[in-house]
Coordinates of C-alpha atoms in Angstrom, one line a residue:
X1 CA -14.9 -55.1 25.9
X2 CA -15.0 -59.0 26.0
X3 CA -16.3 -58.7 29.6
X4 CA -19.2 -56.5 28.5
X5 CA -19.5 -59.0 25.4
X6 CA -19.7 -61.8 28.0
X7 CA -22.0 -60.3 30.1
X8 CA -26.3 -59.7 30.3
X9 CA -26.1 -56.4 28.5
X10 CA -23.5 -57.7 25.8
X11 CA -26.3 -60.8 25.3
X12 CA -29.3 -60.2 26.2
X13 CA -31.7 -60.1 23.1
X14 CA -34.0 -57.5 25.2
X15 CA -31.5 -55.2 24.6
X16 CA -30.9 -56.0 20.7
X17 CA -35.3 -55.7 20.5
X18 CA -35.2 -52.4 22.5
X19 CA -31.9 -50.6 20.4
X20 CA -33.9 -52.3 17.1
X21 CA -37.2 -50.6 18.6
X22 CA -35.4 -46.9 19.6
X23 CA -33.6 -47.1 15.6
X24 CA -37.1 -47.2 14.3
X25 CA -39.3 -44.7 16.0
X26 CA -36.4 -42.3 15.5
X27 CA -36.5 -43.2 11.6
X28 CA -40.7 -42.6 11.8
X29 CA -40.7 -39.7 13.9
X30 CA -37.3 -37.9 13.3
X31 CA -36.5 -38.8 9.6
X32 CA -39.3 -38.9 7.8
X33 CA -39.4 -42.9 7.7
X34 CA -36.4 -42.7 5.3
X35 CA -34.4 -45.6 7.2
X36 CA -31.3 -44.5 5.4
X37 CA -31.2 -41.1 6.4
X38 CA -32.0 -42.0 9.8
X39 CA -29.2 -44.5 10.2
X40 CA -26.7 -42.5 8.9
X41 CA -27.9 -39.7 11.6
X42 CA -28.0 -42.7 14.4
X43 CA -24.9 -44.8 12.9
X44 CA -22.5 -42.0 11.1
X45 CA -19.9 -43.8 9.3
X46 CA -16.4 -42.6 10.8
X47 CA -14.5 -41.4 7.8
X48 CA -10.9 -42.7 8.3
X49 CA -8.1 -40.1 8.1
X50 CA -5.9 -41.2 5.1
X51 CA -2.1 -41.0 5.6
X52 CA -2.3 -38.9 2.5
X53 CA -4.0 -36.4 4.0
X54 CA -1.7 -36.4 7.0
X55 CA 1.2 -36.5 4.6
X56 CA 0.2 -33.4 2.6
X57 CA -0.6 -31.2 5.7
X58 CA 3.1 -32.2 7.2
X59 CA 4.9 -31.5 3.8
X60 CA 2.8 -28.1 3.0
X61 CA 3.9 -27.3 6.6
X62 CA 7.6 -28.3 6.0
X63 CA 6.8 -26.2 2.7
X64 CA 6.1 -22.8 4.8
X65 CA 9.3 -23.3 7.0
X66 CA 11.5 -23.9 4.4
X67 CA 10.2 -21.1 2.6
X68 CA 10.2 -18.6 5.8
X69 CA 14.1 -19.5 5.8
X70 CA 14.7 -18.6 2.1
X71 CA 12.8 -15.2 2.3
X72 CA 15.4 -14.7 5.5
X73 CA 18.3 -15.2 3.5
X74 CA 17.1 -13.4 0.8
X75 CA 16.5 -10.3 2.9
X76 CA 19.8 -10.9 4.6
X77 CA 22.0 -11.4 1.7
X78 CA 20.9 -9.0 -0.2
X79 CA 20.9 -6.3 2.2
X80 CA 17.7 -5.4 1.9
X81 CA 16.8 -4.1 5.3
X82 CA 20.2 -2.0 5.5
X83 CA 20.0 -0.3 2.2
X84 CA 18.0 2.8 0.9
X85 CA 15.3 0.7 -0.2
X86 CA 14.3 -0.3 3.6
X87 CA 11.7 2.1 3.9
X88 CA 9.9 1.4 0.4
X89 CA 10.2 -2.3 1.2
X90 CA 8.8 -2.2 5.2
X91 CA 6.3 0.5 4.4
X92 CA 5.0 -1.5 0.7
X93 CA 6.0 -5.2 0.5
X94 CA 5.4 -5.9 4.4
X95 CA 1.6 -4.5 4.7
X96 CA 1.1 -6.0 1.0
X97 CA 1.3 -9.4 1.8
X98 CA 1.5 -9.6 5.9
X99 CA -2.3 -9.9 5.5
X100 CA -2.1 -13.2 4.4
X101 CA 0.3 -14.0 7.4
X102 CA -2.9 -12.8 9.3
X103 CA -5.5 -15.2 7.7
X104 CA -3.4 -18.2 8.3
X105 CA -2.4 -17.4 12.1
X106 CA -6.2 -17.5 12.3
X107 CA -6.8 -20.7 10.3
X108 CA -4.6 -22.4 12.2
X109 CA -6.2 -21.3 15.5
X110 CA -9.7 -22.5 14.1
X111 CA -7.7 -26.1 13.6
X112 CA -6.2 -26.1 17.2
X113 CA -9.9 -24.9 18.1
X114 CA -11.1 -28.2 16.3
X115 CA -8.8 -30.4 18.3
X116 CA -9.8 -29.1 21.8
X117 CA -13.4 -29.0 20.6
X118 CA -13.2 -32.9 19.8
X119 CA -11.0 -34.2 22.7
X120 CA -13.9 -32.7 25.5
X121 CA -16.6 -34.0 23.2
X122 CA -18.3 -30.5 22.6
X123 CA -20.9 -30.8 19.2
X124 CA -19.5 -28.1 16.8
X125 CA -20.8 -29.3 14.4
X126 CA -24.6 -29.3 15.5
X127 CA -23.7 -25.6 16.7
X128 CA -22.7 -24.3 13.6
X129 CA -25.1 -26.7 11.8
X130 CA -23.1 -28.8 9.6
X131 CA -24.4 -31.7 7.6
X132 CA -23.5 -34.4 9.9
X133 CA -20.2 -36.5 9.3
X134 CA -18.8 -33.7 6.9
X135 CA -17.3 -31.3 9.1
X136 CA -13.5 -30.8 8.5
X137 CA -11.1 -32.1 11.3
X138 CA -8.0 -30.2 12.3
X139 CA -5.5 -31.4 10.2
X140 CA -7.5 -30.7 6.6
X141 CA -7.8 -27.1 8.4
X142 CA -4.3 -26.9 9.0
X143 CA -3.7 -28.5 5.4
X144 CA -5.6 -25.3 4.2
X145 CA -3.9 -23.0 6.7
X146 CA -0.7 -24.4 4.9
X147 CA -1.5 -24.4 1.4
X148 CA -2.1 -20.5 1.5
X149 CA 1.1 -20.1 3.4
X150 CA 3.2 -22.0 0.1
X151 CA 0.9 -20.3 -1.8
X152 CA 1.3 -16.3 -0.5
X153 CA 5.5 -16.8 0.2
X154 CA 5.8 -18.2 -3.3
X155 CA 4.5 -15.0 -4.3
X156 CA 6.3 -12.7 -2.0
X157 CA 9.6 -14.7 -3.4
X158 CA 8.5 -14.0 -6.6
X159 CA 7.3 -10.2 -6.3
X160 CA 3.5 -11.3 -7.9
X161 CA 0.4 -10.7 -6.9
X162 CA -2.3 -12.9 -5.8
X163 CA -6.2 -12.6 -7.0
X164 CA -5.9 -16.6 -7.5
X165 CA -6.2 -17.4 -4.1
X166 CA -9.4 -15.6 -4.3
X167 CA -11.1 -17.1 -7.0
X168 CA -10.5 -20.4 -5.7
X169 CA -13.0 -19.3 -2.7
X170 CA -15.4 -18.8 -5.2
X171 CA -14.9 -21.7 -7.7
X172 CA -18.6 -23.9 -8.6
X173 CA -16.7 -27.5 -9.0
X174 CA -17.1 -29.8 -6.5
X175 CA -13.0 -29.7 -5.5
X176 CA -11.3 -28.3 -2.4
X177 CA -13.9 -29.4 0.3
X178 CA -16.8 -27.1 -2.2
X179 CA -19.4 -27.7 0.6
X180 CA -17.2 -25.3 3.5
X181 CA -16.4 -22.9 0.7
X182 CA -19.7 -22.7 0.1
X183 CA -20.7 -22.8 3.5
X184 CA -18.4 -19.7 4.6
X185 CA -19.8 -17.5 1.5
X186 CA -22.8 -17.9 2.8
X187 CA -22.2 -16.8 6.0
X188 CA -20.0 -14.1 5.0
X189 CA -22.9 -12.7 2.9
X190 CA -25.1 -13.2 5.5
X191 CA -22.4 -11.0 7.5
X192 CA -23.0 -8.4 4.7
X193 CA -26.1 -8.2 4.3
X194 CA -27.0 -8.8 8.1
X195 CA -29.9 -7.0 9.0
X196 CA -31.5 -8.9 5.8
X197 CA -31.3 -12.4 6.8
X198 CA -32.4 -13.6 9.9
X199 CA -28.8 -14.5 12.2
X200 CA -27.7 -18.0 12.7
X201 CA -25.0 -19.1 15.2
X202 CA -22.5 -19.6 12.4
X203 CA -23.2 -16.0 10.9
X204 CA -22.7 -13.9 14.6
X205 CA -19.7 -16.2 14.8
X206 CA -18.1 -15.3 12.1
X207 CA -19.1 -11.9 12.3
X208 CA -17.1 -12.3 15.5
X209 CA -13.8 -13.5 13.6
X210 CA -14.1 -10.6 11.5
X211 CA -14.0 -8.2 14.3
X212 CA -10.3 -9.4 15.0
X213 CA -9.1 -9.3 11.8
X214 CA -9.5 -5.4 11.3
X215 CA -5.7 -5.2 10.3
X216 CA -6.1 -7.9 7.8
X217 CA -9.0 -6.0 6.1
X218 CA -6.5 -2.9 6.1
X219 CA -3.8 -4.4 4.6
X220 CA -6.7 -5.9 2.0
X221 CA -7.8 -2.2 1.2
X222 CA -4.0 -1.7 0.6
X223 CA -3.6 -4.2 -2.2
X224 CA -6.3 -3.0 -3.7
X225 CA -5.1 0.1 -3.9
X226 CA -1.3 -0.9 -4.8
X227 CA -2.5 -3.1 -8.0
X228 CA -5.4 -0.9 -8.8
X229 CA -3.9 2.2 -8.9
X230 CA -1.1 1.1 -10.7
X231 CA 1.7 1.5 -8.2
X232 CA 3.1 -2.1 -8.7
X233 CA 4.5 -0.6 -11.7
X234 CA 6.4 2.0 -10.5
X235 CA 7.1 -0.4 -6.9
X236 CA 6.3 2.9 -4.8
X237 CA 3.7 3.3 -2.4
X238 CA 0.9 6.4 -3.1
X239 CA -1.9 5.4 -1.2
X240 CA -1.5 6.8 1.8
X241 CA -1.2 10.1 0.7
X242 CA -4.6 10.1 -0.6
X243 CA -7.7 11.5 1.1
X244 CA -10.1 8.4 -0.3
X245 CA -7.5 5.7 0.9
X246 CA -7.9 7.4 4.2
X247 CA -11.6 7.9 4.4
X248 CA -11.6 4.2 3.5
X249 CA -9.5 3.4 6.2
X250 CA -11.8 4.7 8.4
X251 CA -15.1 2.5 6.6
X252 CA -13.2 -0.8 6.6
X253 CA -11.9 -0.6 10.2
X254 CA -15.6 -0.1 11.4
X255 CA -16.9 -2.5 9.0
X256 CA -16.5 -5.7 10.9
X257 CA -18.5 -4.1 14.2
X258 CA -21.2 -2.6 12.2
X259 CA -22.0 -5.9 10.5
X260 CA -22.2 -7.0 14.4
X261 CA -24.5 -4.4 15.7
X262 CA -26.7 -4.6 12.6
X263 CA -26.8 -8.7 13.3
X264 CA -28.0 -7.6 17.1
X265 CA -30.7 -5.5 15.8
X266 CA -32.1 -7.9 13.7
X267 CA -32.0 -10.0 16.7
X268 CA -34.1 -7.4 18.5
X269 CA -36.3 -7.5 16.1
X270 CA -37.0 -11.3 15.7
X271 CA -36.9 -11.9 19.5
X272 CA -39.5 -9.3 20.0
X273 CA -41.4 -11.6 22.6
X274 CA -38.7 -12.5 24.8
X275 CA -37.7 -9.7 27.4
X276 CA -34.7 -11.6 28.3
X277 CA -32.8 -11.9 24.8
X278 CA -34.2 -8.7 23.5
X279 CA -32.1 -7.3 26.7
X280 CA -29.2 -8.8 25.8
X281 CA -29.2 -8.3 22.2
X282 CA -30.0 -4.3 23.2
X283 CA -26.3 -4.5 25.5
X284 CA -24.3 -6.3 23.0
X285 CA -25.2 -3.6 20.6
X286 CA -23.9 -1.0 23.2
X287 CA -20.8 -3.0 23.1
X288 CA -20.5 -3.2 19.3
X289 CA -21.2 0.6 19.5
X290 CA -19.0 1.6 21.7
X291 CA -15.9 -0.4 19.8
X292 CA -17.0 1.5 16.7
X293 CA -16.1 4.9 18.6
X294 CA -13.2 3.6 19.6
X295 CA -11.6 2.2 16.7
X296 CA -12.5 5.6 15.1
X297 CA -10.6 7.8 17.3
X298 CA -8.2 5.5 17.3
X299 CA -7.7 5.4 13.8
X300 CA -7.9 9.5 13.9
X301 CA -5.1 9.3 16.0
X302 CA -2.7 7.0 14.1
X303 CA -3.3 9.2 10.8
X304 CA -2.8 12.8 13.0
X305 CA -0.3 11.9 16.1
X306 CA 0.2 14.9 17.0
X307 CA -3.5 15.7 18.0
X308 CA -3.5 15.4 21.8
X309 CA -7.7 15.5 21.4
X310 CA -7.5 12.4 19.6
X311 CA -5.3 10.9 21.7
X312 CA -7.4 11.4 24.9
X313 CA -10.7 10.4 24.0
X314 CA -8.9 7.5 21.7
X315 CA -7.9 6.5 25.1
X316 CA -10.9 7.0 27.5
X317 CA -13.2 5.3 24.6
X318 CA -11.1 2.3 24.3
X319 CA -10.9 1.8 27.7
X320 CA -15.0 1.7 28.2
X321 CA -15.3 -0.5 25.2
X322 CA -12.7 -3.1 26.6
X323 CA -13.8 -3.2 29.8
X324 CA -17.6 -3.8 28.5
X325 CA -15.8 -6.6 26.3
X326 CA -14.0 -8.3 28.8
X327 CA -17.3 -8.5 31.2
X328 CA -19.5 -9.3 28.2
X329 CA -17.3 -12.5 27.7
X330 CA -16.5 -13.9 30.8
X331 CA -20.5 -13.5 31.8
X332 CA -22.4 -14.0 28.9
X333 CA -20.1 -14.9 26.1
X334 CA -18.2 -17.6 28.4
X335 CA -21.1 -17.6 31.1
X336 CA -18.1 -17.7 33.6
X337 CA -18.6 -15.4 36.8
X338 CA -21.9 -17.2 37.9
X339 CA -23.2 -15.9 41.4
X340 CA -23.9 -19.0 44.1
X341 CA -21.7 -21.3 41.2
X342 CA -20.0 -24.7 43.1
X343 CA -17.2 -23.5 41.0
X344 CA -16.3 -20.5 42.8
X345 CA -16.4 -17.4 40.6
X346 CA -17.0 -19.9 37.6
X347 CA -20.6 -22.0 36.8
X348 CA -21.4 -25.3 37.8
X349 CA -20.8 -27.2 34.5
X350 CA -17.4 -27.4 33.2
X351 CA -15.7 -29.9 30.8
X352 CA -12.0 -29.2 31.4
X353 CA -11.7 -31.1 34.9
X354 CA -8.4 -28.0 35.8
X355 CA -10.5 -25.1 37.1
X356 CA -6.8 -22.9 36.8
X357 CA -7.7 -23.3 33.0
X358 CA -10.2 -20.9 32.7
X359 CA -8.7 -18.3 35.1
X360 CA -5.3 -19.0 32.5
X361 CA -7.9 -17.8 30.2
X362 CA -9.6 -15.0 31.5
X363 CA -6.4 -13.7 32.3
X364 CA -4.8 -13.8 29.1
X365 CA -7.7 -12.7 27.7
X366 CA -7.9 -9.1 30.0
X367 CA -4.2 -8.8 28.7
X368 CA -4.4 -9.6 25.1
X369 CA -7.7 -7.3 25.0
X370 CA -5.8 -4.5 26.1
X371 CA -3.0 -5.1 24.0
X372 CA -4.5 -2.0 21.8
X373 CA -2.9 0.6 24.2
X374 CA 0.1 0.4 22.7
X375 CA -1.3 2.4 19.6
X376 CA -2.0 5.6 22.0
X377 CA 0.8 5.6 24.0
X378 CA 3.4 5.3 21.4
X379 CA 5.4 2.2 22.6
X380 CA 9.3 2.4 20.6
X381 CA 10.5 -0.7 20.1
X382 CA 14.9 -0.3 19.8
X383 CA 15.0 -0.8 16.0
X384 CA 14.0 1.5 12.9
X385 CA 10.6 0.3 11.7
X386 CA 9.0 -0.7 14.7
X387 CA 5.3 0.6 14.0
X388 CA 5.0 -2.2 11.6
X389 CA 6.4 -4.7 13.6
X390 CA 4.2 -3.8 16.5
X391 CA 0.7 -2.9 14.2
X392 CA 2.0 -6.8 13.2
X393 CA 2.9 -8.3 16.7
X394 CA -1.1 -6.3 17.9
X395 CA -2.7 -8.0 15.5
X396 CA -1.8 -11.2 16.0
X397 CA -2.0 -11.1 19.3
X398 CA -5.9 -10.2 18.9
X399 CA -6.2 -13.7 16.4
X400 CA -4.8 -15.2 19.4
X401 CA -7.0 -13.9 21.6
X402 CA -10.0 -14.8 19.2
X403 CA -9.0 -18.4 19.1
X404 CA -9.1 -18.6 22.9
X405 CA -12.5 -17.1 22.7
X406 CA -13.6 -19.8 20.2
X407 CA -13.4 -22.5 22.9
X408 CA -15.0 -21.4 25.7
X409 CA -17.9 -20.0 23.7
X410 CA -18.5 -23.0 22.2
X411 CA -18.3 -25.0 25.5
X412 CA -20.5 -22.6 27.0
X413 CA -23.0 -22.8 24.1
X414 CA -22.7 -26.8 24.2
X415 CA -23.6 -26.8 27.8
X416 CA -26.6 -24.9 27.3
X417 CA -27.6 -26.9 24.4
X418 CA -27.4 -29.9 26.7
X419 CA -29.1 -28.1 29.3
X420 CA -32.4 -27.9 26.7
X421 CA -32.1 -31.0 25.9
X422 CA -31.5 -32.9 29.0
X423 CA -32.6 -31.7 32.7
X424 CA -29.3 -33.1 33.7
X425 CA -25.8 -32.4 32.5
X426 CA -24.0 -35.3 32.1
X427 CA -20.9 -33.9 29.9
X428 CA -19.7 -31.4 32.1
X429 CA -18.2 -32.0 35.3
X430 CA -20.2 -30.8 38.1
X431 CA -17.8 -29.7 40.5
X432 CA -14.1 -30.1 37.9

């Protein structure tokens, strides 16, 4: 730095007129000749992490291990998984609050998500439209990935339930970073309501995360079910034998890719003059479509095993949809796969110099898409109770996959932002 202080450019009071000239036609033309607004836009302050941030996310983190280990010995020294009571506990306690294991896997993938997405200099927060200079960095995510892992083991240690964690979601003060909570319930309504309101990058993505946390929703419908019906009182599980819980097993599986195809239609719709995206939109409703069969007959299959009907076209279903997913992401999700690309069998622009990275990924991504089969083809793992533990081990497997996902859809949206803006792409690396 003291060489570029030293030298013309560092000096040079042409360059001081001309940044002095750029800072105020941006504030006339681009903020409304509000010269604060501007310069905070062209000169964000850089909010310093405070060691007390980093503090609480460590401790709340030491928190979740320590109390991971009491629940073991708990389990263990009271015998609970070799007693009579094993199959009450595994087939009540374990979905009740499992869900919640769920959420925070994915939290934490969003946090490792932010990490990556800062360290190759890709804009989230432009893409998902964030007010500039308050996006969250990775280690206040991972300090609220955390705090509902203290939070939800407290509760399993103490056998209570949990509708607090919900209303702080919703609470009007200004505590607990208000902005993203209030952020996320809008785009979760928007997710709701989607062929309403017209879809925003943040909404489809999110509608997105929702499509991988189908077992989480399940388990959600479950606790409804165990406090409102009253079996916490008796600590015995009921639901499943009734014909509503089931029919609504069904809805809330599906409900995740029918707020997705909705969200294309709406596209179709609004992009009724461009051939190209209405094309697109029109295929990744197929897609959406064809997942919404599948996790049907799927789900027809896992409440009647024995029916071979459901098994096959659970199977040949699933199958079409995944492989429509898998090409849907590398091409257009990723944009990966580009035809004449100086990356073979990749695109020209990429921002992580090791090309074996995204073949890594594409990989992992074919396996942990297929990771479903398991339900159809009855894998038996050597120990009693291992549907749960492999509904549980599926499940997370698909955050996982999600969180990989995130990346390389954001890069690839990033790159085509800068592609708009700028004829050539100076982020990405033209041949990595």
């Amino acid at each position: 730095m003291k060489r570029v202080d030293d030298s013309f450019l560092g000096g040079s009071d042409k360059v001081t007129r001309l940044t002095k000239r750029v800072e105020e036609d941006y504030i006339k033309y681009f903020a409304d000749d509000n010269r604060t607004k501007g310069m905070n836009i062209l000169r964000p302050k850089m909010t310093r992490e405070r060691h007390r941030l980093t503090f609480s996310t460590g401790f709340t983190a030491g928190c979740v291990f320590s109390l991971i280990v009491a629940l073991a010995a708990i389990i263990r020294t009271r015998t609970i998984l070799q007693n009579d009571g094993q199959d009450i506990y595994m087939n009540t306690m374990f979905p009740l609050y499992s869900w919640f294991g769920f959420i925070m896997l994915h939290i934490i993938m969003y946090a490792v998500n932010i990490y990556f997405w800062r360290r190759y200099k890709i804009n989230y927060s432009k893409i998902f439209n964030f007010k500039q200079g308050t996006e969250l960095g990775h280690r206040q995510v991972l300090l609220v990935a955390f705090s509902i892992g203290v939070f939800a083991l407290l509760c399993v240690l103490g056998n209570l339930d949990m509708e607090g964690i919900f209303g702080v979601l919703f609470l009007p003060f200004k505590l607990f970073y208000h902005s993203k909570r209030k952020f996320y319930v809008t785009c979760m309504l928007h997710c709701i309501a989607a062929p309403f309101y017209k879809v925003s990058f943040a909404d489809s993505f999110l509608g997105d995360q929702y499509t991988s946390q189908v077992q989480a929703l399940r388990s959600f419908e479950f606790y409804i079910c165990y406090y409102g019906w009253g079996d916490f009182k008796h600590r015995k599980n009921t639901c499943t034998k009734s014909d509503a819980y089931k029919g609504f097993f069904f809805i809330v599986a599906v409900i995740p890719f029918v707020s997705r195809l909705l969200q294309c239609l709406r596209r179709l719709v609004d992009d009724k003059d461009n051939k190209d995206k209405r094309k697109d939109h029109k295929w990744n409703g197929v897609k959406y479509f064809l997942t919404i069969v599948a996790v049907c007959f799927r789900t027809a299959y896992s409440i009647q095993p024995g029916q071979i009907a459901w098994r096959v076209l659970a199977i040949i279903f699933s199958v079409v949809a995944a492989i429509f997913g898998t090409y849907w992401d590398f091409v257009h999700d990723w944009g990966l796969l580009k035809p004449g690309s100086g990356n073979r069998w990749l695109r020209d622009n990429l921002l992580i110099p090791q090309k074996k990275v995204y073949f890594i990924a594409m990989i992992l991504n074919v396996l942990l898409r297929f990771a479903w089969i398991q339900t159809v083809l009855d894998f038996n793992l050597p120990f009693r109770h291992s549907t749960q533990s492999m509904v549980a081990v599926v499940a997370s497997l698909e955050i996982i996959r999600r969180g990989i996902w995130n990346f390389f859809r954001l890069e690839n949206e990033h790159l085509n932002n800068v592609s708009k803006e700028s004829p050539t792409i100076n982020s990405g690396d033209k041949k990595a």
